[in-house]
Every structure is written in C-alpha cells, then in structure tokens.
Short mmCIF file of C-alpha atoms in Angstrom, two decimals:
data_model
loop_
_atom_site.label_atom_id
_atom_site.label_comp_id
_atom_site.label_asym_id
_atom_site.label_seq_id
_atom_site.Cartn_x
_atom_site.Cartn_y
_atom_site.Cartn_z
CA MET Z 994 35.19 -33.31 -13.73
CA VAL Z 995 32.05 -32.73 -11.75
CA LEU Z 996 31.29 -29.58 -13.66
CA SER Z 997 31.88 -31.09 -16.85
CA GLU Z 998 29.80 -34.20 -16.21
CA HIS Z 999 27.01 -31.94 -14.97
CA GLN Z 1000 26.97 -29.82 -18.01
CA GLN Z 1001 26.74 -32.89 -20.02
CA HIS Z 1002 23.70 -33.92 -18.00
CA GLN Z 1003 25.44 -37.15 -16.73
CA LEU Z 1004 25.03 -36.63 -13.06
CA PRO Z 1005 21.83 -37.02 -11.09
CA VAL Z 1006 20.56 -33.83 -9.69
CA ILE Z 1007 19.28 -34.15 -6.23
CA ARG Z 1008 17.99 -30.59 -5.69
CA THR Z 1009 17.96 -27.34 -7.30
CA ARG Z 1010 17.26 -24.01 -5.26
CA ARG Z 1011 17.67 -20.20 -5.72
CA TRP Z 1012 20.60 -18.83 -4.04
CA GLY Z 1013 21.57 -15.30 -5.20
CA ALA Z 1014 18.80 -13.24 -3.64
CA PRO Z 1015 18.99 -14.79 -0.22
CA LEU Z 1016 22.76 -14.08 -0.12
CA VAL Z 1017 22.51 -10.46 -0.95
CA VAL Z 1018 19.45 -9.76 1.14
CA GLU Z 1019 20.93 -11.49 4.15
CA LYS Z 1020 24.03 -9.46 3.79
CA LEU Z 1021 21.86 -6.38 3.82
CA TRP Z 1022 19.84 -7.60 6.60
CA GLN Z 1023 23.06 -8.10 8.76
CA GLN Z 1024 24.43 -4.83 7.73
CA THR Z 1025 21.46 -2.79 8.75
CA GLY Z 1026 21.63 -4.36 12.09
CA CYS Z 1027 18.14 -5.84 12.00
CA PRO Z 1028 19.12 -9.24 13.50
CA ALA Z 1029 20.97 -7.55 16.40
CA VAL Z 1030 17.87 -5.05 17.08
CA LEU Z 1031 15.45 -8.16 17.03
CA ARG Z 1032 17.60 -10.06 19.33
CA ASP Z 1033 17.82 -7.12 21.87
CA LEU Z 1034 14.08 -6.79 21.93
CA LEU Z 1035 13.56 -10.54 22.21
CA ARG Z 1036 15.77 -10.82 25.16
CA GLY Z 1037 13.80 -12.45 28.04
CA ARG Z 1038 10.99 -13.58 25.63
CA GLN Z 1039 10.53 -17.32 25.43
CA PHE Z 1040 9.53 -18.07 21.78
CA GLU Z 1041 9.80 -21.76 20.85
CA PHE Z 1042 10.80 -20.85 17.24
CA PRO Z 1043 13.52 -18.55 15.71
CA LEU Z 1044 11.39 -15.35 15.60
CA GLU Z 1045 14.21 -13.32 13.92
CA ARG Z 1046 14.29 -15.93 10.94
CA ALA Z 1047 10.52 -15.72 10.67
CA VAL Z 1048 10.65 -11.95 10.15
CA PHE Z 1049 13.62 -12.17 7.74
CA LEU Z 1050 11.72 -14.77 5.83
CA THR Z 1051 8.72 -12.69 5.42
CA VAL Z 1052 10.93 -9.66 4.36
CA LEU Z 1053 12.69 -11.57 1.64
CA HIS Z 1054 9.38 -12.92 0.49
CA ARG Z 1055 8.04 -9.32 0.07
CA LEU Z 1056 10.97 -8.36 -2.02
CA LEU Z 1057 10.95 -11.34 -4.38
CA ALA Z 1058 7.43 -12.57 -4.63
CA PRO Z 1059 4.93 -10.28 -2.90
CA GLY Z 1060 2.03 -12.07 -1.50
CA SER Z 1061 0.38 -13.57 1.77
CA ASP Z 1062 2.22 -15.17 4.65
CA ARG Z 1063 0.44 -18.35 3.67
CA ALA Z 1064 2.10 -18.27 0.16
CA CYS Z 1065 5.44 -17.35 1.85
CA GLN Z 1066 5.34 -20.54 3.94
CA ARG Z 1067 5.29 -22.67 0.81
CA TRP Z 1068 7.63 -20.45 -1.32
CA LYS Z 1069 10.63 -20.91 1.04
CA ASP Z 1070 11.24 -24.43 -0.03
CA ASP Z 1071 12.47 -23.21 -3.40
CA TYR Z 1072 15.47 -21.08 -1.73
CA VAL Z 1073 18.72 -21.63 0.12
CA LEU Z 1074 17.94 -20.19 3.51
CA ASP Z 1075 19.50 -20.67 6.80
CA GLY Z 1076 17.45 -21.40 9.96
CA VAL Z 1077 14.06 -21.52 8.41
CA GLY Z 1078 13.41 -25.08 7.62
CA GLY Z 1079 11.04 -25.61 10.71
CA LEU Z 1080 9.12 -22.57 10.36
CA GLU Z 1081 5.27 -23.21 9.89
CA LEU Z 1082 2.56 -20.83 8.92
CA HIS Z 1083 1.45 -20.14 12.56
CA HIS Z 1084 4.93 -19.14 13.40
CA LEU Z 1085 4.85 -16.50 10.57
CA TYR Z 1086 1.45 -15.21 12.02
CA ARG Z 1087 3.00 -15.09 15.55
CA ALA Z 1088 5.93 -13.13 14.31
CA MET Z 1089 3.55 -10.58 12.67
CA GLY Z 1090 1.59 -10.37 15.67
CA TRP Z 1091 4.70 -9.63 17.87
CA LEU Z 1092 5.85 -6.83 15.28
CA GLY Z 1093 2.52 -5.01 15.78
CA GLN Z 1094 1.88 -5.80 19.36
CA PRO Z 1095 1.04 -2.81 21.53
CA LEU Z 1096 3.84 -1.98 24.26
CA PRO Z 1097 2.95 -2.09 27.96
CA ASP Z 1098 1.44 1.06 29.51
CA ASP Z 1099 4.80 2.10 31.02
CA GLN Z 1100 6.35 2.12 27.56
CA GLN Z 1101 3.83 4.30 25.68
CA GLN Z 1102 5.83 7.44 25.99
CA GLY Z 1103 5.89 8.90 22.47
CA SER Z 1104 2.47 7.48 21.45
CA SER Z 1105 -0.22 9.77 19.98
CA LYS Z 1106 -3.91 9.90 20.39
CA LEU Z 1107 -4.38 8.20 17.06
CA VAL Z 1108 -2.31 5.02 17.73
CA PRO Z 1109 -0.44 3.26 20.49
CA ARG Z 1110 3.22 2.48 20.55
CA THR Z 1111 4.08 -0.88 19.28
CA THR Z 1112 6.96 -3.24 18.78
CA LYS Z 1113 7.61 -2.00 15.32
CA ASP Z 1114 8.16 1.51 16.70
CA GLN Z 1115 10.89 0.18 18.87
CA ILE Z 1116 12.62 -1.41 15.93
CA GLU Z 1117 12.53 1.74 13.84
CA GLU Z 1118 14.01 3.61 16.73
CA HIS Z 1119 16.74 1.10 17.38
CA LEU Z 1120 17.72 0.92 13.60
CA PHE Z 1121 18.04 4.72 13.48
CA ALA Z 1122 20.09 4.80 16.64
CA ARG Z 1123 22.52 2.18 15.27
CA ARG Z 1124 23.40 4.26 12.36
CA ARG Z 1125 23.42 7.70 14.04
CA ASP Z 1126 26.69 9.26 15.22
CA LEU Z 1127 28.04 12.68 15.96
CA PHE Z 1128 27.84 13.68 12.38
CA THR Z 1129 24.33 12.24 11.62
CA GLN Z 1130 21.99 15.01 10.77
CA VAL Z 1131 18.47 14.76 9.57
CA GLU Z 1132 17.89 18.19 7.93
CA VAL Z 1133 14.75 17.45 5.92
CA VAL Z 1134 12.11 14.92 6.10
CA PHE Z 1135 9.37 14.07 3.66
CA PHE Z 1136 5.95 12.97 4.75
CA ASP Z 1137 2.87 11.64 2.89
CA THR Z 1138 -0.02 9.29 3.38
CA THR Z 1139 -2.03 6.83 1.38
CA SER Z 1140 -4.83 4.30 1.94
CA LEU Z 1141 -4.74 0.48 1.76
CA TYR Z 1142 -7.95 -1.19 1.50
CA PHE Z 1143 -8.97 -4.50 2.90
CA GLU Z 1144 -11.31 -7.16 1.37
CA GLY Z 1145 -12.22 -8.32 4.72
CA HIS Z 1146 -13.06 -6.77 8.14
CA GLY Z 1147 -9.60 -5.24 8.62
CA GLY Z 1148 -8.94 -5.84 12.33
CA GLU Z 1149 -10.48 -4.65 15.51
CA SER Z 1150 -9.99 -0.92 14.79
CA LEU Z 1151 -7.81 -0.32 11.77
CA GLY Z 1152 -10.32 -1.22 9.23
CA GLN Z 1153 -12.73 1.67 8.90
CA TYR Z 1154 -14.47 3.51 5.95
CA GLY Z 1155 -13.01 6.64 4.89
CA HIS Z 1156 -11.48 8.76 1.81
CA SER Z 1157 -10.02 6.09 -0.34
CA LYS Z 1158 -7.03 7.05 -2.44
CA ASP Z 1159 -7.40 3.63 -4.20
CA HIS Z 1160 -10.87 4.59 -5.26
CA ARG Z 1161 -12.56 1.83 -3.28
CA PRO Z 1162 -15.07 3.64 -0.87
CA ASP Z 1163 -16.86 0.41 -0.82
CA GLU Z 1164 -14.20 -1.41 1.14
CA ARG Z 1165 -12.73 -0.78 4.75
CA GLN Z 1166 -9.33 0.60 4.80
CA MET Z 1167 -6.34 1.70 6.84
CA VAL Z 1168 -4.29 4.85 6.30
CA GLY Z 1169 -0.50 4.54 6.19
CA GLY Z 1170 1.99 7.23 6.52
CA ALA Z 1171 5.74 7.29 5.61
CA VAL Z 1172 8.53 9.49 6.69
CA LEU Z 1173 11.84 9.61 4.67
CA ASP Z 1174 14.88 11.53 5.30
CA GLY Z 1175 16.51 13.91 2.76
CA ASP Z 1176 18.33 11.10 1.03
CA GLY Z 1177 15.12 9.06 0.66
CA ARG Z 1178 15.89 6.47 3.36
CA PRO Z 1179 12.75 5.23 5.09
CA LEU Z 1180 12.63 6.55 8.63
CA CYS Z 1181 9.58 5.26 10.05
CA CYS Z 1182 5.99 4.38 8.98
CA GLU Z 1183 2.56 5.23 10.75
CA LEU Z 1184 -0.49 3.26 10.61
CA TRP Z 1185 -3.92 4.64 11.41
CA PRO Z 1186 -7.55 3.66 11.18
CA GLY Z 1187 -8.97 4.22 7.70
CA ASN Z 1188 -11.22 7.12 8.82
CA THR Z 1189 -8.23 9.35 9.80
CA THR Z 1190 -8.11 12.45 7.73
CA ASP Z 1191 -4.63 13.70 6.35
CA VAL Z 1192 -4.82 17.14 8.09
CA THR Z 1193 -4.94 15.38 11.57
CA THR Z 1194 -1.70 13.20 10.84
CA LEU Z 1195 1.00 15.81 10.32
CA ILE Z 1196 1.30 17.16 13.78
CA PRO Z 1197 1.39 13.87 15.58
CA VAL Z 1198 4.12 12.80 13.21
CA VAL Z 1199 6.26 15.88 13.89
CA ASP Z 1200 5.71 15.51 17.69
CA ARG Z 1201 6.78 11.77 17.48
CA LEU Z 1202 9.98 12.72 15.46
CA TRP Z 1203 11.37 14.33 18.75
CA ARG Z 1204 9.93 11.97 21.14
CA ARG Z 1205 11.01 8.82 19.23
CA PHE Z 1206 14.26 9.85 17.36
CA HIS Z 1207 15.34 12.97 19.37
CA ILE Z 1208 15.39 14.87 16.21
CA ARG Z 1209 15.25 18.46 17.51
CA GLN Z 1210 14.37 20.37 14.38
CA VAL Z 1211 14.15 19.51 10.66
CA CYS Z 1212 12.26 21.01 7.65
CA ILE Z 1213 9.01 19.18 7.16
CA VAL Z 1214 7.96 18.73 3.55
CA ALA Z 1215 4.38 17.54 2.89
CA ASP Z 1216 1.76 17.75 0.16
CA ARG Z 1217 -1.20 20.13 0.19
CA GLY Z 1218 -3.44 17.44 1.87
CA MET Z 1219 -1.81 17.97 5.11
CA ILE Z 1220 -2.58 21.68 5.30
CA SER Z 1221 -5.04 23.23 7.60
CA GLN Z 1222 -4.50 26.54 9.42
CA GLY Z 1223 -4.39 24.75 12.80
CA THR Z 1224 -1.54 22.56 11.39
CA ILE Z 1225 0.42 25.68 10.22
CA ASP Z 1226 -0.14 27.37 13.64
CA ASP Z 1227 1.13 24.34 15.44
CA LEU Z 1228 4.25 23.96 13.43
CA GLU Z 1229 5.10 27.75 13.82
CA GLN Z 1230 4.51 27.74 17.62
CA GLN Z 1231 6.83 24.69 17.94
CA GLY Z 1232 9.43 26.32 15.64
CA TRP Z 1233 9.50 23.67 13.11
CA PRO Z 1234 10.44 24.93 9.49
CA TYR Z 1235 8.10 23.55 6.75
CA ILE Z 1236 7.51 23.51 3.04
CA LEU Z 1237 3.94 22.60 2.41
CA GLY Z 1238 1.81 22.44 -0.70
CA ALA Z 1239 -1.04 25.12 -0.91
CA ARG Z 1240 -4.45 24.34 -2.03
CA MET Z 1241 -4.65 26.81 -5.07
CA ARG Z 1242 -8.31 26.41 -5.71
CA GLN Z 1243 -9.68 26.30 -2.17
CA GLN Z 1244 -7.67 29.02 -0.42
CA LYS Z 1245 -8.90 32.45 -1.20
CA GLU Z 1246 -5.59 34.09 -0.36
CA VAL Z 1247 -3.68 31.92 -2.74
CA ARG Z 1248 -6.25 31.95 -5.47
CA ASP Z 1249 -6.89 35.79 -5.35
CA GLU Z 1250 -3.58 37.29 -4.23
CA VAL Z 1251 -0.68 34.76 -4.59
CA ARG Z 1252 -1.68 33.55 -8.11
CA ALA Z 1253 -2.63 37.13 -9.22
CA ASP Z 1254 0.89 38.51 -8.41
CA ARG Z 1255 2.46 39.90 -11.68
CA ARG Z 1256 6.13 39.62 -10.71
CA ARG Z 1257 8.51 37.91 -13.01
CA PHE Z 1258 9.42 34.35 -12.73
CA ARG Z 1259 13.22 33.21 -12.45
CA VAL Z 1260 14.37 30.15 -14.30
CA VAL Z 1261 15.69 27.41 -12.23
CA HIS Z 1262 16.07 24.78 -15.10
CA GLU Z 1263 15.72 25.52 -18.90
CA ALA Z 1264 13.87 23.12 -21.07
CA PRO Z 1265 15.81 19.74 -21.15
CA GLN Z 1266 18.07 19.14 -24.12
CA LYS Z 1267 18.45 15.37 -23.49
CA GLY Z 1268 16.83 12.65 -21.51
CA PRO Z 1269 18.74 12.93 -18.02
CA ASP Z 1270 18.36 16.77 -17.80
CA PRO Z 1271 15.89 17.97 -15.15
CA ALA Z 1272 12.52 19.02 -16.10
CA PRO Z 1273 12.00 22.81 -16.87
CA LEU Z 1274 11.15 24.79 -13.81
CA LYS Z 1275 10.75 28.52 -13.12
CA VAL Z 1276 9.75 30.05 -9.59
CA LYS Z 1277 8.90 33.30 -8.02
CA GLU Z 1278 8.50 34.38 -4.36
CA VAL Z 1279 5.35 36.11 -3.22
CA TRP Z 1280 4.67 37.71 0.32
CA VAL Z 1281 1.26 38.29 1.66
CA GLU Z 1282 1.09 39.97 5.03
CA GLY Z 1283 4.32 38.28 6.30
CA ARG Z 1284 3.33 34.92 4.85
CA ARG Z 1285 5.80 33.55 2.32
CA TYR Z 1286 4.68 31.57 -0.78
CA VAL Z 1287 6.66 30.21 -3.70
CA VAL Z 1288 4.86 29.87 -7.05
CA CYS Z 1289 6.34 27.19 -9.41
CA VAL Z 1290 5.64 26.38 -13.07
CA ASN Z 1291 6.76 23.46 -15.15
CA GLU Z 1292 6.30 24.53 -18.82
CA GLU Z 1293 6.20 20.83 -20.02
CA GLN Z 1294 3.50 20.22 -17.43
CA VAL Z 1295 1.52 23.30 -18.78
CA GLU Z 1296 1.51 21.76 -22.23
CA HIS Z 1297 0.40 18.37 -20.85
CA ASP Z 1298 -2.42 19.82 -18.78
CA ARG Z 1299 -3.54 21.96 -21.82
CA ALA Z 1300 -3.66 19.13 -24.23
CA ALA Z 1301 -5.42 16.72 -21.66
CA ARG Z 1302 -8.14 19.43 -20.89
CA ALA Z 1303 -8.61 20.02 -24.64
CA ALA Z 1304 -9.14 16.33 -25.36
CA ILE Z 1305 -11.74 16.22 -22.46
CA VAL Z 1306 -13.62 19.31 -23.72
CA ALA Z 1307 -13.66 17.97 -27.34
CA ASN Z 1308 -15.19 14.78 -26.17
CA LEU Z 1309 -17.76 16.71 -24.16
CA ARG Z 1310 -18.80 18.78 -27.19
CA GLU Z 1311 -19.00 15.82 -29.56
CA GLN Z 1312 -21.01 13.56 -27.35
CA PRO Z 1313 -23.96 15.45 -25.93
CA GLN Z 1314 -26.10 12.18 -26.59
CA ARG Z 1315 -24.72 10.67 -23.46
CA GLY Z 1316 -27.11 12.47 -21.30
CA ASP Z 1317 -26.77 14.82 -18.43
CA LYS Z 1318 -26.42 12.22 -15.81
CA SER Z 1319 -23.68 10.41 -17.62
CA LEU Z 1320 -21.63 13.58 -18.10
CA VAL Z 1321 -21.78 14.89 -14.59
CA GLY Z 1322 -21.10 11.50 -13.04
CA ASN Z 1323 -17.76 11.54 -14.67
CA LYS Z 1324 -15.29 13.37 -12.29
CA GLY Z 1325 -13.03 14.22 -15.09
CA TYR Z 1326 -15.81 16.06 -16.93
CA ARG Z 1327 -17.68 17.53 -13.86
CA ARG Z 1328 -15.39 20.49 -13.17
CA PHE Z 1329 -15.85 21.75 -16.93
CA LEU Z 1330 -19.59 21.77 -16.76
CA LYS Z 1331 -22.24 24.32 -15.63
CA VAL Z 1332 -26.06 24.14 -15.41
CA GLU Z 1333 -27.99 25.77 -18.14
CA GLY Z 1334 -31.77 25.88 -18.54
CA GLU Z 1335 -33.90 23.20 -16.79
CA GLY Z 1336 -30.97 21.26 -15.10
CA HIS Z 1337 -29.16 20.70 -18.31
CA PHE Z 1338 -25.35 20.57 -18.20
CA VAL Z 1339 -23.13 22.44 -20.87
CA VAL Z 1340 -19.49 23.22 -21.22
CA GLY Z 1341 -18.65 26.22 -18.99
CA GLU Z 1342 -16.31 28.63 -21.01
CA ALA Z 1343 -15.53 30.61 -17.76
CA LYS Z 1344 -14.68 27.46 -16.04
CA LEU Z 1345 -12.27 26.40 -18.84
CA GLU Z 1346 -10.58 29.81 -18.64
CA GLN Z 1347 -10.26 29.71 -14.93
CA GLU Z 1348 -8.81 26.01 -14.94
CA ALA Z 1349 -6.16 27.08 -17.65
CA ARG Z 1350 -4.59 29.38 -14.90
CA TYR Z 1351 -3.51 26.33 -12.95
CA ASP Z 1352 -1.76 24.44 -15.78
CA GLY Z 1353 1.67 23.14 -14.75
CA THR Z 1354 1.47 25.27 -11.63
CA TRP Z 1355 1.84 24.62 -7.90
CA VAL Z 1356 2.06 26.90 -4.92
CA LEU Z 1357 4.15 26.25 -1.79
CA ARG Z 1358 3.81 27.86 1.74
CA THR Z 1359 7.02 28.01 3.70
CA ASN Z 1360 8.71 29.55 6.61
CA THR Z 1361 12.22 28.67 5.78
CA GLU Z 1362 15.13 30.81 4.80
CA LEU Z 1363 15.86 28.64 1.68
CA SER Z 1364 15.89 30.38 -1.65
CA ALA Z 1365 12.67 30.14 -3.79
CA ALA Z 1366 14.50 27.70 -5.98
CA GLU Z 1367 15.59 25.40 -3.29
CA VAL Z 1368 12.17 25.58 -1.74
CA ALA Z 1369 10.65 24.19 -4.99
CA LEU Z 1370 13.47 21.60 -5.50
CA GLN Z 1371 12.88 20.16 -1.98
CA TYR Z 1372 9.13 19.84 -2.56
CA LYS Z 1373 9.71 18.02 -5.83
CA LYS Z 1374 11.54 15.40 -3.93
CA LEU Z 1375 8.20 14.36 -2.58
CA TRP Z 1376 8.23 11.94 -5.50
CA MET Z 1377 10.46 9.70 -3.39
CA VAL Z 1378 7.57 9.24 -0.88
CA GLU Z 1379 5.05 8.71 -3.75
CA GLN Z 1380 7.43 6.21 -5.28
CA TRP Z 1381 7.79 4.47 -1.82
CA PHE Z 1382 4.00 4.15 -1.50
CA ARG Z 1383 3.83 2.68 -5.07
CA SER Z 1384 6.56 0.13 -4.18
CA CYS Z 1385 4.72 -0.54 -0.86
CA LYS Z 1386 1.54 -1.31 -2.60
CA ALA Z 1387 3.27 -3.64 -5.01
CA LEU Z 1388 4.75 -5.43 -1.98
CA LEU Z 1389 1.22 -5.76 -0.70
CA GLU Z 1390 -0.45 -7.21 -3.89
CA THR Z 1391 -2.16 -9.76 -1.84
CA ARG Z 1392 -3.68 -7.48 0.95
CA PRO Z 1393 -3.58 -8.59 4.57
CA ILE Z 1394 -6.99 -10.38 4.13
CA TYR Z 1395 -5.63 -13.53 6.14
CA HIS Z 1396 -5.04 -11.35 9.28
CA HIS Z 1397 -8.01 -10.64 11.44
CA GLY Z 1398 -6.32 -8.55 14.15
CA ASP Z 1399 -4.82 -5.13 14.49
CA ALA Z 1400 -1.50 -6.42 15.62
CA THR Z 1401 -0.85 -9.00 12.78
CA ILE Z 1402 -2.11 -6.48 10.21
CA ARG Z 1403 0.49 -3.71 11.54
CA GLY Z 1404 3.09 -6.50 11.48
CA HIS Z 1405 2.24 -7.50 7.89
CA VAL Z 1406 2.62 -3.89 6.74
CA PHE Z 1407 5.68 -3.29 8.68
CA GLY Z 1408 7.34 -6.36 7.01
CA SER Z 1409 6.97 -4.41 3.79
CA PHE Z 1410 8.55 -1.31 5.42
CA LEU Z 1411 11.59 -3.34 6.13
CA ALA Z 1412 11.67 -4.77 2.78
CA LEU Z 1413 11.78 -1.29 1.31
CA LEU Z 1414 14.52 -0.27 3.71
CA LEU Z 1415 16.85 -3.07 2.40
CA ARG Z 1416 15.73 -2.24 -1.22
CA TYR Z 1417 17.02 1.40 -0.39
CA GLU Z 1418 20.21 0.04 1.15
CA LEU Z 1419 21.04 -2.04 -1.87
CA GLN Z 1420 20.20 0.77 -4.43
CA SER Z 1421 22.29 3.32 -2.51
CA ARG Z 1422 25.23 1.00 -2.47
CA LEU Z 1423 24.88 0.43 -6.27
CA LYS Z 1424 24.39 4.20 -6.76
CA ALA Z 1425 27.68 4.80 -4.73
CA LYS Z 1426 29.39 2.52 -7.25
CA GLY Z 1427 28.01 4.52 -10.18
CA ARG Z 1428 25.64 1.76 -11.17
CA ALA Z 1429 22.15 2.77 -11.96
CA LEU Z 1430 20.34 -0.55 -12.42
CA GLU Z 1431 16.72 -1.30 -12.87
CA TRP Z 1432 15.19 -2.98 -9.90
CA ALA Z 1433 13.42 -5.62 -11.90
CA GLU Z 1434 16.55 -6.42 -13.70
CA VAL Z 1435 18.50 -6.81 -10.50
CA LEU Z 1436 16.01 -9.23 -9.03
CA GLY Z 1437 15.86 -11.15 -12.20
CA ASP Z 1438 19.59 -11.75 -12.41
CA LEU Z 1439 19.86 -12.61 -8.74
CA GLU Z 1440 16.98 -15.15 -9.13
CA ARG Z 1441 19.02 -16.90 -11.80
CA VAL Z 1442 21.88 -17.68 -9.45
CA GLN Z 1443 21.05 -21.26 -8.20
CA GLN Z 1444 22.62 -23.92 -6.13
CA VAL Z 1445 22.55 -27.20 -7.71
CA GLU Z 1446 23.08 -30.38 -5.61
CA VAL Z 1447 24.44 -33.40 -7.47
CA GLU Z 1448 25.93 -36.93 -6.73
CA HIS Z 1449 29.26 -38.14 -8.18
CA GLN Z 1450 30.87 -41.26 -7.23
CA GLY Z 1451 29.04 -41.66 -4.03
CA LYS Z 1452 29.74 -38.03 -2.83
CA ARG Z 1453 27.49 -35.00 -2.88
CA PHE Z 1454 28.50 -31.70 -4.38
CA ARG Z 1455 27.03 -28.28 -4.51
CA LEU Z 1456 27.30 -26.37 -7.74
CA ARG Z 1457 26.83 -22.65 -8.22
CA SER Z 1458 25.44 -21.49 -11.50
CA GLN Z 1459 27.28 -18.83 -13.57
CA LEU Z 1460 26.66 -15.17 -12.56
CA THR Z 1461 24.89 -13.42 -15.43
CA GLY Z 1462 23.72 -9.85 -16.11
CA THR Z 1463 23.98 -7.48 -13.21
CA ALA Z 1464 24.49 -10.15 -10.52
CA GLY Z 1465 28.22 -9.88 -10.16
CA ARG Z 1466 27.96 -6.15 -9.77
CA VAL Z 1467 25.20 -6.52 -7.28
CA PHE Z 1468 27.18 -8.96 -5.16
CA GLN Z 1469 30.15 -6.65 -5.19
CA ALA Z 1470 28.16 -3.63 -4.10
CA ALA Z 1471 26.44 -5.47 -1.40
CA GLY Z 1472 29.84 -6.78 -0.35
CA VAL Z 1473 28.94 -10.47 -0.65
CA ALA Z 1474 31.61 -13.04 -1.34
CA VAL Z 1475 30.80 -15.08 -4.39
CA PRO Z 1476 30.34 -18.81 -3.39
CA PRO Z 1477 32.73 -21.26 -4.93
CA THR Z 1478 31.62 -22.93 -8.17
CA VAL Z 1479 31.96 -26.40 -6.77
CA GLN Z 1480 31.82 -27.37 -3.08
CA GLN Z 1481 31.69 -30.91 -1.63
CA VAL Z 1482 28.98 -31.48 1.04
CA ASP Z 1483 30.40 -32.80 4.31
#
C-alpha cells in the first residue's frame, strides 16, 4: 500500500538520498580491512571526532565526485552514510594531516633520503600484511612516476619546480610514484618534491619494498625514464631481476648495436582478426657483451607512427610562411628540422630516415631468465600503472590548493590511492564473476539507487528505488545484501 501510494505521488516525501554506492563502497572498505587498520593505528590517540569515518568519507567522495575536501563536506548530505553526520570541514583537514604526518624518529626505519616515513606508509604496510599468507607471492611489480602540479605554493617542501609531465613548468609540482603488483593491485604510492628526477626514484623504491613489505625479491618493471647506469649497477649488485625500457635514441649501444642487429624476429601475436584479440607483436633477443636486450615491434604502431610523421612533414612543407621561429618552437616539428643557410630551418631528409627506424619499436634491457616474449608481455603491462595515474589525476580534478602543508597534501593524495584500491577490489570481483563492466556505467547505476523517506498514516517508511542496469550484478559481486524495498522507521 505504501509503495502503491508513493508511485502515485500521494505520499509526502520527507527526504531523498543516494544509497547504492555507499553500500557497495562501505562493504569493500570493510573487506579490505581499512577500518581495522585505522583503528589499530589510532589506538591511544584522542581525536574528538570519528577519524576513520572522516577518511572513509573522503575516499567515497574521490570515487563518486572528485573534488576538494571543502566540496566533500557539503556533498555528504545527499547520501545515506553512517557516522558522518557531525563531521565538519576542519575534521576532514585534520584527518588528511594525520594520514600524511611524519612518524617519530624511532619509527623512521625504512625511510629514504628523499622522504620521511608517514602514517600513510604504515597503512599500506598493514593492508598488505592483512592479505598476505603463506601462499602470497609478489613475483612482479610495476613502477612509474608522474607529476601533479599545484596552483598554489604546494606545502613546505613538496611544491618545487621541475620537469612537468603535465606540461606546466610555470607551476610548482610534486612527483608521485606508484607500485602495482603483477595483478594490477596498488601496493603503495610514493610522494616526492617536484624537483625529484625519475632516475633517482627507482632504487629507493626497491630498497623500501624489502624494508616495508619484506618482499625478498621481485622482478622490477619500469619505463626508460628510470634508467641510468648507476641504477642498473645497483639493481644487479642487490640481485634484483629487472625489465627496464631502454633509451633507443640516447644510448649509443642500443642505437648502434642492438638496433643494428639483423637477426629475425619471432612472432608473438599475429595481426588481430577481431576486437578483443591482442595487438600484433614480434620480438627478438640481442646480446651485447653479456648484456641482454629484447627488441619489440608492433606492426600496427609502425603504421600509426609512419602516418603521423607523414602528416607533420606534409604540414611543414606546405606552410613555410610560418617563419623559422614558429617552426622550431613546435616540439613536434623540431626533431624533423635542420639548419640551412643563415639560420633557416628546412626539413631534414636524413632525420626523417633515421626517425623511421624507430616506428612502432621499443627496446628492453633485462637480466631475467624469462623468454623474450614474456619479457615483452610483462613490460606491456606497464599500461596498468599509466591507467592508474590517469585515474588518479581524474580523482584529483580539484588539485590540493586548499592544503598548505606537506602533511595534508600527502594525506589528500593518499585518499585517492585508497579510492583506487577500492576500485580495483570491485573490478577484480566483477572480473571473477565474468562481468566486464564500464566503470562509469557502474557508478551511474549505483547512483540511481536511492532511499526515499515517506510518511503514511503518521508513520515513517524508507523505500528503496528499483535496481537498474548493472546495480544488481555489482551488489552481488561485492557481497552486499540488497536492502528491503520497504522498511518502517522505528
């Protein structure tokens, strides 16, 4: 009767709030052990507000409506959430500060010269320990970095000028690193001042894997930006297996000897016949004085690079009236130009021929015993880290301009790490059920699950809206019991 009258718009609606996403994310939050870890670390601390609820609120907000903590404080009123009613903005700021707070001096074991150990490090370690058992083995880890720029000062030390991957050299930035295991699960994140160079980050991360997680040995997979001879020497001295991208143009050995090798390639994947098929790939192994390289070629990428270069060159030839400064100022044009006459720039035919040698090709340096094909396939998985960073930046749409200290900035970014960890957990559960669902579709369907409070004959009832789209499958995958359609409020 209540449902019927509500559908006919005959009952006064007291309140309507969104319900689906909080139910699912709360379940994942509990299953990953986040509340238990926070409670353990908070034991003996006297916060006058529920800090665990404040952290959960910010994590949920990052997943559903990325933005600042100021926006989060207002946003929460539209959702059915337990234990967050009394949270104010300053509580969220204090929670972020606690997450990024440096630990006392006697708890700095495992820190590096680049950054101190903080509360967020302890949380990462405890979360890993909770899911670790005798059969847990981390055999491969993927590591990459990115930059996150500030529109403000960027804390006491994090905000520095450096090489910007966001193409914003005019702004202060910080450098973020992510370590993912072989399945793509976020293991930890690292946060450094913005003037930290990539080649100085890999070895500290490797050292901390043992100190923090007691991972004795894994294969490190990282991009060419991490490579220096000193880095490789350190990895080999410590006995760590690695698969590292090589700098094809800058390294003489790679450019003149590895790329010049004439041995035949072996096909790993043929050209795809349909959408889900893997991209074409062929590989060959090259040894240079005991150093092992794997050369990889993607024929689809060869055609793409060739067409892109042809378009640029055609544009260069057809528009000389732009002027020399305009041409050389364009990074995409510059590598195809040469100086001719009195400081004039023209298309360099030799440069075009040289550049064509690199179409669709990448070279890897490794000391593993994996087959050449497996080395290439493991390296291709680095897209997981790149995707992680793209998601992370989406969750940081509103950059931490409202935080003025290193601790709160670290806490703000770590909140996005926890959000991505929960996203991974949900996606892995859906995958285990054989359900490959678009993330935007999942969130949209969950957001449509609402709780409506109505009044009927002097009594209050809570009504649940119908589950539509993917919502029912997501509830099932997360292990969430679907709330009753009608429930009387005591």
